[in-house]
Amino acid sequence: MPRATTERFSRAHQPAPKKNVNQASSSMTNPIFNTQRFGQHILKNPATAQKIVDAANLKPTDKVLEVGPGTGNLTVKILEKAKHVTAVEMDPRMAAEVIKRVQGTPEQRKLEVIIGDFVKADMPYFDVCISNTPYQISSPLVFRLLSHRPLFRVAILMFQREFALRLVARPSTALWSRLSANVQLYAKVDNIINVSRNDFRPPPQVESSVVRLVPIDPPPPVKFEEFDGMNRIIFSRPNKTIRGNFQAKGVMKMLEQNRRTWLAAQEMMNDDASIASLLDKVLEEVECTETRASKMDVDDLLKLLAAFHDVGIHFS
């Protein structure tokens, strides 16, 4: 029989559901499970579920991590092709439904269900991740996957369409952002399937998309906190010049403190160089004085970060 283990619940990242007794609930809630409680929408279209599973190109030897299985509509299709599935589900009632669906079948030995919050749960080894992602954990899920070692082969992830489009956005487009750059530093991302809101029960208020995420192997030798720290500054106003964003309140003071800490760690004397002069020197060297983050690709950002490090400017 499939095993079900329980992780400690944590709903800190989830907004409290809003109730309106004047609205009819038939179009907004699942008649069997209170899906609003966990921000879930059950994928009901079997053709769409099959497309998602097919996109993973599963092998008979694959171990699959599924996040948010709901009632198991994707799970049963994954089990037909994979060696083993670990499903992480927040709602105990849905977890019980997934287990019930495979009882008495050959697939029951291939399934383990973890009841709890994916953001907090321990992740097993897996080759492939497939997720009908609860929208409120979209960003934490992506970065938790990308930080996982050993690297997985591919992830097929369903998100709110706007979030998915930000993941795959390119420089000089309206949706290119800190999120886009941070994800594309570590993975190749493609939008592969658009999913109608009518494919879910209850239907969400927005359309959805499925993305394919393939980790870059080996990952770049860059400390994420440094890359993200720089991007946090220069993408704060992506259409403003990079130098202009560094003039924001508190930024120079933070960089000065970071540099003193770095010099001390290297057992180097403080050279009294001003952060403003070092910043101007770096931007001139990499020809970014008038550049805007909205126009810079990942390679441009890595070049800029390396130049900052060369003069002892750090972001974490």
Short mmCIF file of C-alpha atoms in Angstrom, two decimals:
data_model
loop_
_atom_site.label_atom_id
_atom_site.label_comp_id
_atom_site.label_asym_id
_atom_site.label_seq_id
_atom_site.Cartn_x
_atom_site.Cartn_y
_atom_site.Cartn_z
CA MET A 1 0.00 0.00 0.00
CA PRO A 2 1.33 3.51 -0.78
CA ARG A 3 2.96 5.19 2.17
CA ALA A 4 1.74 8.51 3.50
CA THR A 5 4.01 10.52 5.74
CA THR A 6 3.26 13.81 7.39
CA GLU A 7 5.39 16.95 7.45
CA ARG A 8 4.76 19.92 9.75
CA PHE A 9 2.18 22.23 8.26
CA SER A 10 3.16 25.83 7.56
CA ARG A 11 0.74 28.23 5.93
CA ALA A 12 2.71 31.42 6.48
CA HIS A 13 3.06 32.00 2.74
CA GLN A 14 -0.63 31.48 2.04
CA PRO A 15 -3.20 34.29 2.12
CA ALA A 16 -6.31 33.63 4.14
CA PRO A 17 -9.23 32.72 1.86
CA LYS A 18 -11.86 35.42 1.53
CA LYS A 19 -15.44 34.40 2.06
CA ASN A 20 -18.49 35.99 0.53
CA VAL A 21 -21.73 34.39 1.65
CA ASN A 22 -23.64 36.30 -1.02
CA GLN A 23 -21.85 34.54 -3.86
CA ALA A 24 -22.90 31.17 -5.16
CA SER A 25 -20.21 28.67 -4.34
CA SER A 26 -20.85 26.22 -7.16
CA SER A 27 -18.49 27.98 -9.61
CA MET A 28 -15.75 28.80 -7.14
CA THR A 29 -15.35 25.74 -4.92
CA ASN A 30 -14.80 22.07 -5.42
CA PRO A 31 -18.00 20.24 -4.36
CA ILE A 32 -15.95 17.49 -2.66
CA PHE A 33 -12.83 19.28 -1.35
CA ASN A 34 -12.35 22.81 -0.09
CA THR A 35 -9.65 23.59 -2.64
CA GLN A 36 -9.69 27.31 -1.87
CA ARG A 37 -8.15 26.54 1.51
CA PHE A 38 -4.84 25.64 -0.14
CA GLY A 39 -5.16 27.70 -3.31
CA GLN A 40 -5.60 24.60 -5.45
CA HIS A 41 -7.50 24.02 -8.67
CA ILE A 42 -8.01 20.41 -9.77
CA LEU A 43 -7.01 19.69 -13.37
CA LYS A 44 -10.02 17.86 -14.80
CA ASN A 45 -9.25 17.70 -18.53
CA PRO A 46 -7.64 14.28 -19.22
CA ALA A 47 -6.25 15.41 -22.58
CA THR A 48 -4.37 18.27 -20.94
CA ALA A 49 -3.11 15.97 -18.19
CA GLN A 50 -1.79 13.57 -20.83
CA LYS A 51 -0.01 16.40 -22.68
CA ILE A 52 1.74 17.41 -19.45
CA VAL A 53 2.92 13.87 -18.73
CA ASP A 54 4.01 13.34 -22.35
CA ALA A 55 6.06 16.55 -22.21
CA ALA A 56 8.22 15.02 -19.48
CA ASN A 57 9.38 12.16 -21.77
CA LEU A 58 9.39 9.81 -18.81
CA LYS A 59 11.58 6.71 -18.76
CA PRO A 60 10.70 3.42 -17.01
CA THR A 61 13.61 4.06 -14.61
CA ASP A 62 12.54 7.58 -13.62
CA LYS A 63 11.74 8.66 -10.09
CA VAL A 64 9.23 11.52 -10.22
CA LEU A 65 8.47 14.25 -7.70
CA GLU A 66 4.92 15.56 -8.06
CA VAL A 67 3.94 18.74 -6.23
CA GLY A 68 0.24 19.33 -5.63
CA PRO A 69 -1.27 16.09 -6.97
CA GLY A 70 -4.77 17.10 -5.87
CA THR A 71 -7.01 14.09 -6.42
CA GLY A 72 -4.46 12.28 -8.57
CA ASN A 73 -5.51 12.98 -12.16
CA LEU A 74 -1.88 13.57 -13.15
CA THR A 75 -0.51 11.04 -10.67
CA VAL A 76 -2.17 8.00 -12.21
CA LYS A 77 -0.84 8.92 -15.65
CA ILE A 78 2.68 9.44 -14.29
CA LEU A 79 2.58 6.07 -12.52
CA GLU A 80 1.88 4.34 -15.83
CA LYS A 81 5.30 5.39 -17.12
CA ALA A 82 7.61 6.02 -14.15
CA LYS A 83 9.39 3.71 -11.73
CA HIS A 84 8.30 5.64 -8.62
CA VAL A 85 6.35 8.76 -7.69
CA THR A 86 6.69 10.86 -4.55
CA ALA A 87 3.68 13.17 -4.32
CA VAL A 88 3.68 16.13 -1.92
CA GLU A 89 0.16 17.22 -1.01
CA MET A 90 -0.93 19.82 1.57
CA ASP A 91 -4.51 18.64 2.01
CA PRO A 92 -4.81 15.29 3.91
CA ARG A 93 -8.15 14.55 2.29
CA MET A 94 -6.74 14.89 -1.21
CA ALA A 95 -3.72 12.80 -0.20
CA ALA A 96 -6.13 10.07 0.92
CA GLU A 97 -7.94 10.29 -2.41
CA VAL A 98 -4.67 9.84 -4.35
CA ILE A 99 -3.81 6.77 -2.28
CA LYS A 100 -7.34 5.36 -2.71
CA ARG A 101 -7.11 5.64 -6.51
CA VAL A 102 -4.19 3.21 -6.75
CA GLN A 103 -5.18 0.72 -4.07
CA GLY A 104 -5.35 -2.80 -5.44
CA THR A 105 -3.41 -1.88 -8.60
CA PRO A 106 0.19 -2.66 -9.60
CA GLU A 107 0.96 1.06 -9.18
CA GLN A 108 0.28 1.10 -5.43
CA ARG A 109 3.83 0.00 -4.61
CA LYS A 110 5.25 2.79 -6.78
CA LEU A 111 3.60 5.67 -4.90
CA GLU A 112 4.61 7.55 -1.75
CA VAL A 113 2.52 10.49 -0.56
CA ILE A 114 3.99 13.16 1.72
CA ILE A 115 1.33 15.22 3.49
CA GLY A 116 2.63 18.71 4.12
CA ASP A 117 4.02 21.95 2.73
CA PHE A 118 6.41 21.46 -0.18
CA VAL A 119 8.34 24.57 0.85
CA LYS A 120 9.17 22.88 4.17
CA ALA A 121 9.19 19.17 3.28
CA ASP A 122 12.39 17.19 2.71
CA MET A 123 12.87 16.44 -0.96
CA PRO A 124 13.85 12.93 -2.07
CA TYR A 125 16.09 12.11 -5.02
CA PHE A 126 14.16 12.56 -8.27
CA ASP A 127 14.83 12.63 -12.01
CA VAL A 128 11.75 14.60 -13.05
CA CYS A 129 9.40 17.03 -11.32
CA ILE A 130 5.81 17.53 -12.48
CA SER A 131 3.59 20.07 -10.77
CA ASN A 132 0.16 21.64 -11.03
CA THR A 133 1.52 24.36 -8.79
CA PRO A 134 -0.56 26.14 -6.14
CA TYR A 135 -0.10 29.70 -7.38
CA GLN A 136 1.01 31.17 -4.06
CA ILE A 137 4.14 28.99 -3.93
CA SER A 138 5.18 29.47 -7.57
CA SER A 139 8.39 31.39 -6.90
CA PRO A 140 9.49 29.36 -3.83
CA LEU A 141 8.92 26.15 -5.79
CA VAL A 142 11.08 27.24 -8.73
CA PHE A 143 14.04 28.32 -6.61
CA ARG A 144 13.78 25.32 -4.30
CA LEU A 145 13.99 23.06 -7.33
CA LEU A 146 16.92 24.95 -8.82
CA SER A 147 18.88 24.78 -5.56
CA HIS A 148 18.30 21.03 -5.19
CA ARG A 149 21.25 18.67 -5.58
CA PRO A 150 21.82 16.41 -7.36
CA LEU A 151 20.33 18.14 -10.38
CA PHE A 152 17.15 16.70 -11.86
CA ARG A 153 16.75 16.17 -15.62
CA VAL A 154 13.63 18.23 -16.31
CA ALA A 155 10.67 19.86 -14.58
CA ILE A 156 7.24 20.30 -16.17
CA LEU A 157 5.47 22.97 -14.16
CA MET A 158 2.07 24.61 -14.47
CA PHE A 159 1.75 28.22 -13.35
CA GLN A 160 -0.49 31.23 -13.66
CA ARG A 161 0.18 32.43 -17.23
CA GLU A 162 1.57 35.82 -16.23
CA PHE A 163 4.13 34.15 -13.94
CA ALA A 164 5.04 31.64 -16.65
CA LEU A 165 5.58 34.42 -19.19
CA ARG A 166 7.89 36.22 -16.78
CA LEU A 167 9.95 33.04 -16.42
CA VAL A 168 10.52 32.79 -20.18
CA ALA A 169 10.78 36.54 -20.89
CA ARG A 170 13.76 37.86 -22.82
CA PRO A 171 15.73 41.12 -22.44
CA SER A 172 14.20 44.23 -24.01
CA THR A 173 10.67 42.87 -23.51
CA ALA A 174 8.11 44.21 -21.06
CA LEU A 175 8.20 41.13 -18.79
CA TRP A 176 12.01 40.78 -18.49
CA SER A 177 12.66 41.05 -14.76
CA ARG A 178 14.78 40.02 -11.83
CA LEU A 179 12.80 36.76 -11.74
CA SER A 180 13.54 36.07 -15.41
CA ALA A 181 17.27 36.70 -15.00
CA ASN A 182 17.61 34.73 -11.76
CA VAL A 183 15.86 31.67 -13.19
CA GLN A 184 17.60 31.77 -16.57
CA LEU A 185 20.98 31.91 -14.83
CA TYR A 186 20.39 28.32 -13.74
CA ALA A 187 17.99 26.84 -16.28
CA LYS A 188 16.65 26.85 -19.81
CA VAL A 189 12.93 27.64 -19.70
CA ASP A 190 10.30 27.23 -22.42
CA ASN A 191 6.56 27.82 -22.49
CA ILE A 192 5.15 24.59 -23.93
CA ILE A 193 1.39 24.43 -23.25
CA ASN A 194 -1.32 27.04 -22.68
CA VAL A 195 -4.12 25.77 -20.45
CA SER A 196 -7.65 27.17 -20.34
CA ARG A 197 -9.17 28.09 -17.01
CA ASN A 198 -12.06 25.79 -17.97
CA ASP A 199 -9.74 22.77 -17.67
CA PHE A 200 -9.87 23.12 -13.86
CA ARG A 201 -12.40 22.54 -11.11
CA PRO A 202 -13.05 25.11 -9.78
CA PRO A 203 -11.92 27.34 -12.67
CA PRO A 204 -9.33 29.92 -11.55
CA GLN A 205 -9.79 33.57 -12.40
CA VAL A 206 -6.74 33.50 -14.71
CA GLU A 207 -5.37 31.38 -17.54
CA SER A 208 -2.49 28.99 -16.97
CA SER A 209 0.61 27.84 -18.84
CA VAL A 210 2.96 24.89 -18.57
CA VAL A 211 6.71 25.50 -18.76
CA ARG A 212 9.60 23.12 -19.30
CA LEU A 213 12.55 23.88 -17.01
CA VAL A 214 15.89 22.17 -17.71
CA PRO A 215 18.72 22.90 -15.25
CA ILE A 216 22.04 24.05 -16.72
CA ASP A 217 24.55 21.30 -15.99
CA PRO A 218 27.00 22.06 -14.57
CA PRO A 219 25.46 25.12 -12.88
CA PRO A 220 27.40 28.38 -13.21
CA PRO A 221 29.98 28.96 -10.43
CA VAL A 222 28.15 32.02 -9.14
CA LYS A 223 26.86 32.60 -5.64
CA PHE A 224 23.13 33.13 -6.06
CA GLU A 225 22.93 35.61 -3.19
CA GLU A 226 25.45 37.84 -5.00
CA PHE A 227 23.70 37.65 -8.38
CA ASP A 228 20.27 38.22 -6.83
CA GLY A 229 21.59 40.98 -4.57
CA MET A 230 22.85 42.95 -7.55
CA ASN A 231 19.67 42.28 -9.52
CA ARG A 232 17.53 43.40 -6.60
CA ILE A 233 19.12 46.85 -6.96
CA ILE A 234 19.30 47.28 -10.72
CA PHE A 235 15.85 45.77 -11.43
CA SER A 236 14.14 47.92 -8.79
CA ARG A 237 13.44 50.31 -11.67
CA PRO A 238 14.49 48.33 -14.74
CA ASN A 239 14.05 51.20 -17.21
CA LYS A 240 16.19 53.57 -15.17
CA THR A 241 19.97 53.62 -15.70
CA ILE A 242 21.93 51.19 -13.56
CA ARG A 243 23.86 54.07 -12.01
CA GLY A 244 20.58 55.78 -11.16
CA ASN A 245 19.35 52.71 -9.30
CA PHE A 246 22.51 52.65 -7.21
CA GLN A 247 21.64 56.15 -6.00
CA ALA A 248 18.56 54.83 -4.20
CA LYS A 249 18.44 55.47 -0.46
CA GLY A 250 20.62 53.15 1.58
CA VAL A 251 22.27 51.34 -1.34
CA MET A 252 25.68 53.05 -1.17
CA LYS A 253 25.84 52.66 2.61
CA MET A 254 25.04 48.95 2.33
CA LEU A 255 27.73 48.42 -0.32
CA GLU A 256 30.28 50.32 1.75
CA GLN A 257 29.58 48.10 4.76
CA ASN A 258 29.80 44.98 2.59
CA ARG A 259 33.14 46.11 1.19
CA ARG A 260 34.61 46.76 4.64
CA THR A 261 33.49 43.28 5.72
CA TRP A 262 35.02 41.73 2.60
CA LEU A 263 38.33 43.57 3.06
CA ALA A 264 38.50 42.42 6.68
CA ALA A 265 37.78 38.82 5.66
CA GLN A 266 40.63 39.03 3.13
CA GLU A 267 42.88 40.58 5.81
CA MET A 268 43.33 43.63 3.61
CA MET A 269 43.63 47.21 4.76
CA ASN A 270 40.75 49.55 4.08
CA ASP A 271 41.92 51.64 1.12
CA ASP A 272 39.41 54.44 1.79
CA ALA A 273 38.22 54.28 -1.81
CA SER A 274 34.72 55.69 -2.10
CA ILE A 275 31.98 53.38 -3.29
CA ALA A 276 30.77 56.08 -5.70
CA SER A 277 34.16 56.29 -7.43
CA LEU A 278 34.48 52.50 -7.62
CA LEU A 279 30.97 52.25 -9.02
CA ASP A 280 31.72 54.80 -11.74
CA LYS A 281 34.97 52.98 -12.57
CA VAL A 282 33.18 49.64 -12.98
CA LEU A 283 30.33 51.04 -15.08
CA GLU A 284 32.80 52.79 -17.40
CA GLU A 285 34.94 49.65 -17.79
CA VAL A 286 32.00 47.45 -18.77
CA GLU A 287 30.40 50.29 -20.78
CA CYS A 288 27.23 50.32 -18.69
CA THR A 289 27.12 53.96 -17.64
CA GLU A 290 23.85 54.57 -19.49
CA THR A 291 22.70 50.94 -19.61
CA ARG A 292 19.37 49.79 -18.21
CA ALA A 293 18.71 46.39 -16.63
CA SER A 294 15.74 45.91 -18.95
CA LYS A 295 18.19 45.61 -21.86
CA MET A 296 20.77 43.31 -20.22
CA ASP A 297 20.87 39.55 -20.72
CA VAL A 298 22.28 37.02 -18.25
CA ASP A 299 25.79 37.21 -19.76
CA ASP A 300 25.77 41.01 -19.43
CA LEU A 301 24.71 40.71 -15.79
CA LEU A 302 27.42 38.14 -15.02
CA LYS A 303 30.04 40.39 -16.63
CA LEU A 304 28.86 43.32 -14.50
CA LEU A 305 28.89 41.24 -11.30
CA ALA A 306 32.44 40.02 -12.01
CA ALA A 307 33.61 43.59 -12.52
CA PHE A 308 32.10 44.62 -9.18
CA HIS A 309 33.84 41.72 -7.46
CA ASP A 310 37.16 42.75 -9.02
CA VAL A 311 37.06 46.00 -7.02
CA GLY A 312 35.70 44.39 -3.85
CA ILE A 313 32.04 45.38 -4.21
CA HIS A 314 29.76 42.61 -2.98
CA PHE A 315 26.01 42.30 -2.56
CA SER A 316 25.49 39.73 0.21
#
